[in-house]
Coordinates of C-alpha atoms in Angstrom, one line a residue:
X1 CA 0.0 0.0 0.0
X2 CA 3.0 2.3 0.5
X3 CA 3.8 2.1 -3.2
X4 CA 0.1 2.6 -4.2
X5 CA -1.1 5.2 -1.7
X6 CA 1.9 6.6 0.1
X7 CA 3.5 6.6 3.5
X8 CA 0.7 8.2 5.4
X9 CA -1.9 5.6 4.3
X10 CA 0.6 2.8 5.0
X11 CA 1.2 4.1 8.5
X12 CA -2.6 4.4 9.1
X13 CA -3.2 0.9 7.7
X14 CA -0.5 -0.9 9.6
X15 CA -2.3 -1.1 13.0
X16 CA -5.6 -2.0 11.3
X17 CA -3.9 -4.8 9.4
X18 CA -2.1 -6.1 12.6
X19 CA -5.5 -6.8 14.1
X20 CA -6.6 -9.1 11.3
X21 CA -5.6 -12.8 12.0
X22 CA -7.6 -14.7 9.3
X23 CA -5.5 -15.5 6.2
X24 CA -8.5 -15.3 3.9
X25 CA -9.4 -11.8 5.1
X26 CA -5.8 -10.7 4.4
X27 CA -5.9 -12.4 1.0
X28 CA -9.1 -10.6 0.1
X29 CA -7.5 -7.3 1.2
X30 CA -4.6 -7.9 -1.0
X31 CA -6.9 -8.1 -4.0
X32 CA -8.8 -5.1 -2.7
X33 CA -5.6 -3.1 -2.6
X34 CA -5.3 -3.6 -6.4
X35 CA -9.0 -2.9 -7.0
X36 CA -9.5 0.3 -4.9
X37 CA -9.6 3.5 -7.0
X38 CA -8.1 5.6 -4.3
X39 CA -6.8 5.8 -0.7
X40 CA -10.3 6.6 0.7
X41 CA -11.7 3.4 -0.9
X42 CA -8.9 1.3 0.5
X43 CA -9.2 2.7 4.0
X44 CA -13.0 2.1 3.9
X45 CA -12.4 -1.5 2.7
X46 CA -9.8 -2.1 5.4
X47 CA -12.0 -0.6 8.1
X48 CA -14.9 -2.9 7.1
X49 CA -12.6 -6.0 7.1
X50 CA -11.3 -5.2 10.6
X51 CA -14.8 -5.2 12.2

């Protein structure tokens, strides 16, 4: 995500990703990272996955 959306988004995403323990959720987020049009869409998807 650092390459795609920059350091700020990567820093914000790291603690959210650290809470996710299910491999399938992480796999789906990997695909979402490629599909999201912008950083807001990525953070929304990440937030939804972490609930």
